[in-house]
Amino acid sequence: MQTNKILFWSITVALAGFLFGFDTVVISGADQALQELWPRGELFHGVVIISSALWGTVLGAMFGGIPTDKLGRKQTLIWIGVLYFVSAAGSALANDPWVFAALRFIGGLGVGASTVAAPTYVSEIAPAGDRGKLVGLYQFNIVFGILIAFLSNYLLSDLGKNAWRYMIGVEAIPAAIYTIMVFTVPRSPRWLLTKRNDVEEATRVLQLINPGGDAGATIREIQADSTRAVPGETVFSKKYRFSLTLAFLVAFFNQFSGINAFLYYAPRIFELAGLEQSGALLSSIGVGVVNLVFTIVGLSMIDKFGRRQLLYIGSVGYIVSLSLVAMAFWFGWQGVAVPIFLFLFIASHAIGQGAVIWVFISEIFPNHLRGSGQAFGTSVHWVLAAAIPSLVPLLFGIIGPAPVFAFFAFMMCLQLLWVWRMMPETKGVSLEELDLRLNG
């Protein structure tokens, strides 16, 4: 019963990740139709039309820690659902590029805030031994959302010149379902104690989470951890420099793999590799399937082998696959070569960074600063996720795809060095114990 409840709550909250994945990738199917509808040049198309949601995501990630800490994890997740719904319904009806961009920006706010609130919430209700896979459900739902977005784009692509409206607007349905479901989850016991000092409600939730456990002992451990907090300190205090550096680097390397650049422009990249438009869209569905399958593999391994081992595997896979993609474009290999190499790239990401990033950032900060720490890590992630895809069309036109993918391969060599020399292992350790180990 205990496991079923925690699993249900984790899945419910992780559905924010489904909307994240769907919202992020659905624009790829509308990419070229929107460029034809509003032909304002490559830079305008990349920065305003395609990346408008990402700029909202940056803002949502930067400031998502404020409502996550002040309103609570649960209330923030409810408002995230509302933002997703308004964005999907509104942008599908837009007739002006700036109105479209503004509504996509609103959805981006929801995406950014969800990367703060959802992993934070699940990490605070999950048992230490299962925390990796439960927080990882957020990533699973991201890639499931990506797969459904690719599939939805393919199925709706023949509906005429307004097909893009259906592609984007259909997201309103899961957004409404998620918003209703998240009302059923309890508030985080760690938030109740550290932000509200509500021992009675925290005890009730802990007894729901683990009916046979000693709620009092858990509360005393959380309260003891809270006593180490210095009044007025922030996540940027010297004491938390190591955790801050870890959060920065895991997010930095996540985006310098090129993952978001590829997901946003998958059909275009496949067309550059010689596939016709329908084949490019179909190959994009293959990307979603590979991503989903290997995310399941990664989540099945994360609590057994640990976060560090998965990043070793992912780093090697990145280096090999990105080097092959760069060579394929450089030497002009046509046909199935590029899709196969990119499927290997996606598998490497799913097992490595995809499975690890949200789990790792949610573990390495103390309870009273987890919201702001998560916000910092996700802000780094999303600033780069906005900047890199915005420049991809321009870079493809100026220097070509081969040097771009070769650069991403080089960055993954640096990630491998970072994992080897600096990254700690966090599997199977309570959040309070991790705080002691990392922050003294």
Coordinates of C-alpha atoms in Angstrom, one line a residue:
M1 CA 0.0 0.0 0.0
Q2 CA 2.8 2.4 0.9
T3 CA 4.6 1.7 -2.4
N4 CA 1.4 2.1 -4.4
K5 CA 0.6 5.5 -2.8
I6 CA 4.1 6.9 -3.3
L7 CA 4.2 5.6 -6.9
F8 CA 0.8 7.1 -7.7
W9 CA 1.8 10.5 -6.3
S10 CA 5.1 10.4 -8.1
I11 CA 3.5 9.5 -11.4
T12 CA 0.9 12.3 -11.0
V13 CA 3.5 14.9 -10.3
A14 CA 5.7 13.5 -13.0
L15 CA 2.9 14.2 -15.6
A16 CA 4.2 17.8 -15.5
G17 CA 7.2 16.2 -17.3
F18 CA 4.9 14.7 -20.0
L19 CA 3.6 18.2 -20.7
F20 CA 7.2 19.6 -20.6
G21 CA 8.3 17.0 -23.3
F22 CA 5.2 17.5 -25.4
D23 CA 5.4 21.3 -25.3
T24 CA 9.1 21.4 -26.0
V25 CA 9.0 19.1 -29.1
V26 CA 5.6 19.8 -30.6
I27 CA 6.9 22.9 -32.2
S28 CA 9.3 20.9 -34.4
G29 CA 6.3 19.6 -36.5
A30 CA 5.1 23.2 -37.0
D31 CA 8.6 24.6 -37.6
Q32 CA 8.6 25.0 -41.4
A33 CA 4.8 25.8 -41.6
L34 CA 5.3 28.7 -39.2
Q35 CA 8.3 29.9 -41.2
E36 CA 6.2 30.0 -44.4
L37 CA 3.3 31.7 -42.6
W38 CA 5.5 34.4 -41.0
P39 CA 8.6 34.7 -43.2
R40 CA 10.7 37.2 -41.2
G41 CA 14.1 35.6 -41.7
E42 CA 16.1 32.8 -40.0
L43 CA 17.1 34.8 -36.9
F44 CA 13.5 36.0 -36.2
H45 CA 12.2 32.4 -36.8
G46 CA 14.8 30.9 -34.5
V47 CA 14.8 33.4 -31.6
V48 CA 11.1 34.5 -31.6
I49 CA 8.9 31.8 -33.1
I50 CA 10.8 28.6 -32.2
S51 CA 12.5 29.6 -29.0
S52 CA 9.8 31.8 -27.4
A53 CA 8.7 29.0 -25.2
L54 CA 12.4 28.5 -24.2
W55 CA 12.8 32.1 -23.1
G56 CA 9.7 31.6 -20.9
T57 CA 11.3 28.4 -19.6
V58 CA 14.4 30.3 -18.6
L59 CA 12.3 32.8 -16.6
G60 CA 10.2 30.0 -15.1
A61 CA 13.3 28.1 -14.0
M62 CA 15.0 31.2 -12.6
F63 CA 12.1 32.2 -10.5
G64 CA 10.3 28.9 -10.0
G65 CA 12.1 28.4 -6.7
I66 CA 10.1 31.4 -5.2
P67 CA 6.6 29.9 -5.5
T68 CA 8.0 26.4 -4.9
D69 CA 9.3 27.6 -1.5
K70 CA 6.6 30.2 -0.7
L71 CA 3.4 28.7 -1.9
G72 CA 4.6 25.1 -1.6
R73 CA 5.5 22.4 -4.1
K74 CA 1.8 21.3 -4.6
Q75 CA 0.3 24.7 -5.2
T76 CA 3.1 25.6 -7.6
L77 CA 2.4 22.3 -9.6
I78 CA -1.3 23.2 -9.9
W79 CA -0.5 26.7 -11.3
I80 CA 1.9 25.0 -13.8
G81 CA -1.0 23.0 -15.2
V82 CA -3.0 26.2 -15.7
L83 CA -0.1 27.8 -17.6
Y84 CA 0.2 24.8 -19.9
F85 CA -3.5 24.8 -20.7
V86 CA -3.7 28.6 -21.4
S87 CA -0.6 28.4 -23.6
A88 CA -1.7 25.4 -25.7
A89 CA -5.2 26.6 -26.3
G90 CA -4.1 30.2 -27.0
S91 CA -1.2 29.7 -29.3
A92 CA -3.2 27.3 -31.4
L93 CA -5.6 30.2 -32.1
A94 CA -3.0 32.9 -32.7
N95 CA -3.0 34.9 -35.9
D96 CA 0.0 37.1 -35.2
P97 CA 3.6 36.0 -34.7
W98 CA 4.1 38.1 -31.6
V99 CA 0.8 36.9 -30.0
F100 CA 1.9 33.3 -30.8
A101 CA 5.3 33.9 -29.2
A102 CA 3.7 35.5 -26.1
L103 CA 1.4 32.5 -25.6
R104 CA 4.2 30.0 -26.2
F105 CA 6.3 32.0 -23.6
I106 CA 3.5 31.4 -21.0
G107 CA 3.8 27.7 -21.6
G108 CA 7.5 28.0 -21.2
L109 CA 7.0 29.5 -17.8
G110 CA 5.2 26.3 -16.9
V111 CA 8.0 24.1 -18.3
G112 CA 10.7 26.0 -16.4
A113 CA 8.8 26.0 -13.1
S114 CA 8.0 22.3 -13.4
T115 CA 11.7 21.5 -13.6
V116 CA 12.0 23.1 -10.2
A117 CA 8.8 22.0 -8.4
A118 CA 8.3 18.4 -9.7
P119 CA 11.7 16.8 -9.0
T120 CA 11.9 18.7 -5.7
Y121 CA 8.5 17.4 -4.6
V122 CA 9.2 13.7 -5.5
S123 CA 12.7 13.7 -4.0
E124 CA 11.1 14.9 -0.7
I125 CA 8.5 12.1 -0.5
A126 CA 10.6 9.2 -1.9
P127 CA 12.5 6.6 0.2
A128 CA 16.3 7.0 -0.3
G129 CA 16.6 3.6 -2.0
D130 CA 14.0 4.3 -4.6
R131 CA 14.6 8.1 -5.0
G132 CA 16.4 7.8 -8.3
K133 CA 13.7 5.9 -10.2
L134 CA 10.9 7.8 -8.6
V135 CA 12.3 11.3 -9.4
G136 CA 13.4 9.7 -12.7
L137 CA 9.7 9.2 -13.6
Y138 CA 9.7 12.9 -14.4
Q139 CA 12.3 12.3 -17.1
F140 CA 10.4 9.2 -18.3
N141 CA 7.3 11.4 -18.7
I142 CA 9.4 14.0 -20.6
V143 CA 10.5 11.5 -23.2
F144 CA 7.0 9.9 -23.3
G145 CA 5.7 13.4 -24.0
I146 CA 8.3 13.8 -26.7
L147 CA 7.3 10.5 -28.3
I148 CA 3.6 11.4 -28.3
A149 CA 4.4 14.9 -29.7
F150 CA 6.4 13.3 -32.6
L151 CA 3.6 10.8 -33.2
S152 CA 0.9 13.4 -32.9
N153 CA 2.7 15.7 -35.4
Y154 CA 3.0 12.9 -37.9
L155 CA -0.7 11.9 -37.6
L156 CA -1.9 15.5 -37.9
S157 CA 0.5 16.6 -40.6
D158 CA -2.0 16.0 -43.4
L159 CA -4.7 18.3 -42.1
G160 CA -3.8 21.1 -44.5
K161 CA -2.2 24.5 -44.0
N162 CA -3.6 24.8 -40.4
A163 CA -2.3 21.4 -39.3
W164 CA 0.2 23.2 -37.0
R165 CA -2.8 24.6 -35.0
Y166 CA -4.0 21.1 -34.2
M167 CA -0.5 19.9 -33.4
I168 CA 0.0 22.6 -30.8
G169 CA -3.6 22.9 -29.5
V170 CA -4.1 19.2 -28.6
E171 CA -1.8 19.7 -25.6
A172 CA -4.7 21.5 -23.8
I173 CA -6.3 18.1 -23.2
P174 CA -3.5 16.4 -21.1
A175 CA -2.9 19.8 -19.4
A176 CA -6.4 19.9 -18.1
I177 CA -6.2 16.3 -16.9
Y178 CA -2.9 16.9 -15.1
T179 CA -4.2 20.0 -13.4
I180 CA -7.1 18.1 -11.9
M181 CA -5.0 15.1 -10.8
V182 CA -2.4 17.1 -9.0
F183 CA -5.0 18.3 -6.5
T184 CA -5.0 14.7 -5.1
V185 CA -1.4 14.6 -3.9
P186 CA -0.4 15.6 -0.3
R187 CA 1.9 18.5 0.5
S188 CA 5.6 17.7 1.0
P189 CA 6.4 16.9 4.6
R190 CA 9.9 18.5 4.3
W191 CA 8.4 21.7 3.0
L192 CA 5.8 21.7 5.8
L193 CA 8.5 21.4 8.4
T194 CA 11.2 23.7 7.0
K195 CA 8.9 26.5 5.7
R196 CA 5.7 26.2 7.8
N197 CA 7.0 24.4 10.9
D198 CA 3.7 22.4 10.7
V199 CA 4.7 19.3 12.7
E200 CA 1.1 18.0 12.9
E201 CA 0.5 18.0 9.2
A202 CA 4.0 16.8 8.4
T203 CA 3.4 13.8 10.7
R204 CA 0.1 13.0 9.0
V205 CA 1.7 13.0 5.6
L206 CA 4.7 10.9 6.8
Q207 CA 2.3 8.4 8.2
L208 CA 0.5 8.3 4.8
I209 CA 3.8 7.8 3.1
N210 CA 5.0 5.1 5.5
P211 CA 2.3 3.8 7.8
G212 CA 4.6 1.4 9.6
G213 CA 7.5 3.8 9.9
D214 CA 8.6 6.1 12.8
A215 CA 7.4 9.5 11.7
G216 CA 8.8 11.1 14.8
A217 CA 12.3 9.9 14.0
T218 CA 12.1 11.2 10.5
I219 CA 10.8 14.6 11.8
R220 CA 13.7 14.8 14.2
E221 CA 16.2 14.1 11.5
I222 CA 14.7 16.8 9.2
Q223 CA 14.6 19.3 12.1
A224 CA 18.2 18.5 13.1
D225 CA 19.2 19.2 9.5
S226 CA 17.3 22.5 9.6
T227 CA 19.1 23.7 12.7
R228 CA 22.3 23.8 10.7
A229 CA 20.9 26.5 8.5
V230 CA 22.2 30.0 9.2
P231 CA 19.7 32.8 9.1
G232 CA 19.9 34.8 5.9
E233 CA 22.1 32.4 4.0
T234 CA 21.3 31.6 0.4
V235 CA 22.2 28.9 -2.1
F236 CA 25.1 31.3 -3.2
S237 CA 26.7 31.2 0.3
K238 CA 30.3 29.9 0.4
K239 CA 29.1 26.9 2.3
Y240 CA 27.2 25.6 -0.7
R241 CA 29.7 26.4 -3.4
F242 CA 30.4 22.7 -4.1
S243 CA 26.8 21.8 -4.6
L244 CA 26.3 24.9 -6.7
T245 CA 29.2 23.9 -8.9
L246 CA 27.9 20.4 -9.3
A247 CA 24.4 21.7 -10.3
F248 CA 26.0 24.2 -12.8
L249 CA 28.2 21.6 -14.5
V250 CA 25.6 18.8 -14.8
A251 CA 23.2 21.3 -16.4
F252 CA 26.0 22.8 -18.6
F253 CA 27.1 19.5 -20.0
N254 CA 23.5 18.4 -20.5
Q255 CA 22.9 21.1 -23.0
F256 CA 26.3 21.1 -24.6
S257 CA 25.6 17.6 -25.8
G258 CA 23.3 19.3 -28.3
I259 CA 20.2 17.4 -27.2
N260 CA 17.7 20.3 -27.3
A261 CA 19.1 21.6 -30.6
F262 CA 18.6 18.2 -32.1
L263 CA 15.1 17.6 -30.7
Y264 CA 13.9 21.0 -31.9
Y265 CA 15.1 20.5 -35.4
A266 CA 15.0 16.7 -35.8
P267 CA 12.9 16.8 -39.1
R268 CA 15.1 19.5 -40.6
I269 CA 18.3 17.6 -39.7
F270 CA 17.0 14.4 -41.2
E271 CA 16.1 16.3 -44.4
L272 CA 19.6 17.7 -44.5
A273 CA 20.8 14.1 -44.3
G274 CA 18.9 13.3 -47.5
L275 CA 15.5 12.0 -46.2
E276 CA 12.4 13.4 -47.8
Q277 CA 9.9 15.3 -45.6
S278 CA 7.6 12.3 -44.7
G279 CA 10.6 10.1 -44.0
A280 CA 12.1 12.8 -41.8
L281 CA 8.9 13.0 -39.7
L282 CA 8.7 9.2 -39.4
S283 CA 12.4 9.1 -38.3
S284 CA 11.5 11.7 -35.7
I285 CA 9.0 9.2 -34.2
G286 CA 11.9 6.7 -34.1
V287 CA 13.8 9.2 -32.0
G288 CA 10.9 9.3 -29.6
V289 CA 10.7 5.5 -29.4
V290 CA 14.5 5.1 -28.8
N291 CA 14.4 7.8 -26.2
L292 CA 11.6 6.2 -24.3
V293 CA 13.0 2.6 -24.4
F294 CA 16.5 3.7 -23.2
T295 CA 15.0 6.0 -20.5
I296 CA 13.4 2.9 -19.1
V297 CA 16.8 1.2 -19.2
G298 CA 18.4 4.1 -17.4
L299 CA 15.8 4.3 -14.7
S300 CA 16.0 0.6 -14.1
M301 CA 19.8 1.1 -13.4
I302 CA 20.0 4.4 -11.6
D303 CA 19.4 3.1 -8.0
K304 CA 21.4 0.0 -8.6
F305 CA 24.5 1.3 -10.4
G306 CA 24.2 4.9 -9.3
R307 CA 24.2 8.3 -11.0
R308 CA 27.9 8.4 -11.7
Q309 CA 28.1 5.1 -13.6
L310 CA 25.2 6.1 -15.9
L311 CA 27.0 9.3 -16.8
Y312 CA 30.2 7.3 -17.6
I313 CA 28.1 5.2 -20.0
G314 CA 26.3 8.2 -21.5
S315 CA 29.5 10.2 -22.0
V316 CA 31.2 7.4 -24.0
G317 CA 28.0 6.9 -26.1
Y318 CA 27.8 10.7 -26.8
I319 CA 31.4 10.9 -28.0
V320 CA 31.1 8.0 -30.3
S321 CA 27.7 8.9 -31.8
L322 CA 28.3 12.6 -32.2
S323 CA 31.6 12.0 -33.9
L324 CA 29.9 9.6 -36.3
V325 CA 27.2 12.2 -37.1
A326 CA 29.8 14.8 -37.7
M327 CA 31.7 12.4 -40.1
A328 CA 28.4 11.5 -41.9
F329 CA 27.7 15.2 -42.7
W330 CA 31.4 15.9 -43.5
F331 CA 31.7 13.0 -46.0
G332 CA 28.2 13.3 -47.3
W333 CA 26.9 9.9 -46.2
Q334 CA 23.2 9.7 -47.3
G335 CA 20.3 7.5 -46.3
V336 CA 20.0 5.7 -43.0
A337 CA 23.5 6.5 -41.7
V338 CA 22.6 9.7 -39.9
P339 CA 19.3 8.4 -38.4
I340 CA 21.2 5.4 -37.0
F341 CA 24.0 7.5 -35.5
L342 CA 21.4 9.9 -34.0
F343 CA 19.4 7.0 -32.5
L344 CA 22.7 6.0 -30.8
F345 CA 23.1 9.6 -29.6
I346 CA 19.5 9.6 -28.2
A347 CA 20.1 6.2 -26.4
S348 CA 23.3 7.6 -24.8
H349 CA 21.4 10.7 -23.6
A350 CA 18.5 8.7 -22.2
I351 CA 20.7 6.3 -20.2
G352 CA 23.1 9.1 -19.0
Q353 CA 22.1 12.8 -18.7
G354 CA 18.5 12.2 -19.3
A355 CA 18.1 9.8 -16.4
V356 CA 20.4 11.6 -14.1
I357 CA 20.1 15.4 -14.3
W358 CA 16.8 16.1 -12.5
V359 CA 17.5 13.4 -9.9
F360 CA 21.0 14.7 -9.2
I361 CA 20.1 18.4 -8.8
S362 CA 17.2 17.5 -6.5
E363 CA 19.5 15.6 -4.2
I364 CA 22.5 17.9 -3.6
F365 CA 21.0 20.9 -1.8
P366 CA 19.7 21.1 1.8
N367 CA 16.0 21.0 2.6
H368 CA 15.6 24.7 3.2
L369 CA 17.4 25.7 0.0
R370 CA 16.3 22.9 -2.3
G371 CA 13.8 25.0 -4.2
S372 CA 16.4 27.8 -4.9
G373 CA 19.1 25.3 -5.6
Q374 CA 16.9 23.4 -8.0
A375 CA 16.0 26.7 -9.6
F376 CA 19.7 27.6 -10.1
G377 CA 20.5 24.3 -11.8
T378 CA 17.5 24.4 -14.0
S379 CA 18.1 28.0 -14.9
V380 CA 21.6 27.1 -16.2
H381 CA 20.0 24.3 -18.1
W382 CA 17.4 26.4 -19.7
V383 CA 19.5 29.5 -20.5
L384 CA 21.6 27.2 -22.6
A385 CA 18.6 25.3 -23.9
A386 CA 17.2 28.6 -25.2
A387 CA 20.5 30.0 -26.6
I388 CA 21.8 26.9 -28.4
P389 CA 18.7 26.0 -30.5
S390 CA 18.3 29.7 -31.3
L391 CA 21.7 29.6 -33.0
V392 CA 21.4 26.2 -34.7
P393 CA 19.7 27.3 -38.0
L394 CA 22.2 30.2 -38.3
L395 CA 25.2 27.9 -37.6
F396 CA 24.0 25.2 -40.0
G397 CA 23.8 27.9 -42.7
I398 CA 27.2 29.4 -42.0
I399 CA 29.5 26.5 -41.1
G400 CA 27.3 23.5 -41.8
P401 CA 26.1 20.7 -39.5
A402 CA 29.4 18.7 -39.4
P403 CA 31.4 21.3 -37.3
V404 CA 28.4 21.8 -35.1
F405 CA 28.2 18.1 -34.2
A406 CA 32.0 17.8 -33.9
F407 CA 31.9 20.6 -31.3
F408 CA 29.2 18.8 -29.3
A409 CA 31.4 15.7 -29.3
F410 CA 34.4 17.6 -27.9
M411 CA 32.2 19.0 -25.1
M412 CA 31.2 15.4 -24.1
C413 CA 34.9 14.6 -23.8
L414 CA 35.0 17.3 -21.2
Q415 CA 32.0 15.9 -19.5
L416 CA 33.7 12.5 -19.2
L417 CA 36.6 14.2 -17.4
W418 CA 34.3 16.0 -15.0
V419 CA 32.5 12.7 -14.1
W420 CA 35.8 11.0 -13.5
R421 CA 37.4 13.8 -11.4
M422 CA 34.6 15.6 -9.5
M423 CA 31.2 14.0 -9.5
P424 CA 30.1 12.3 -6.2
E425 CA 27.7 9.4 -6.0
T426 CA 24.4 10.1 -4.3
K427 CA 22.5 6.8 -4.6
G428 CA 20.8 5.3 -1.5
V429 CA 21.6 8.1 0.9
S430 CA 19.0 10.2 2.7
L431 CA 18.7 13.9 1.7
E432 CA 19.8 15.0 5.2
E433 CA 22.9 12.7 5.1
L434 CA 23.8 14.0 1.6
D435 CA 23.7 17.6 3.0
L436 CA 26.2 16.7 5.6
R437 CA 28.5 15.0 3.1
L438 CA 28.5 17.7 0.5
N439 CA 28.1 20.9 2.5
G440 CA 29.6 20.0 5.8

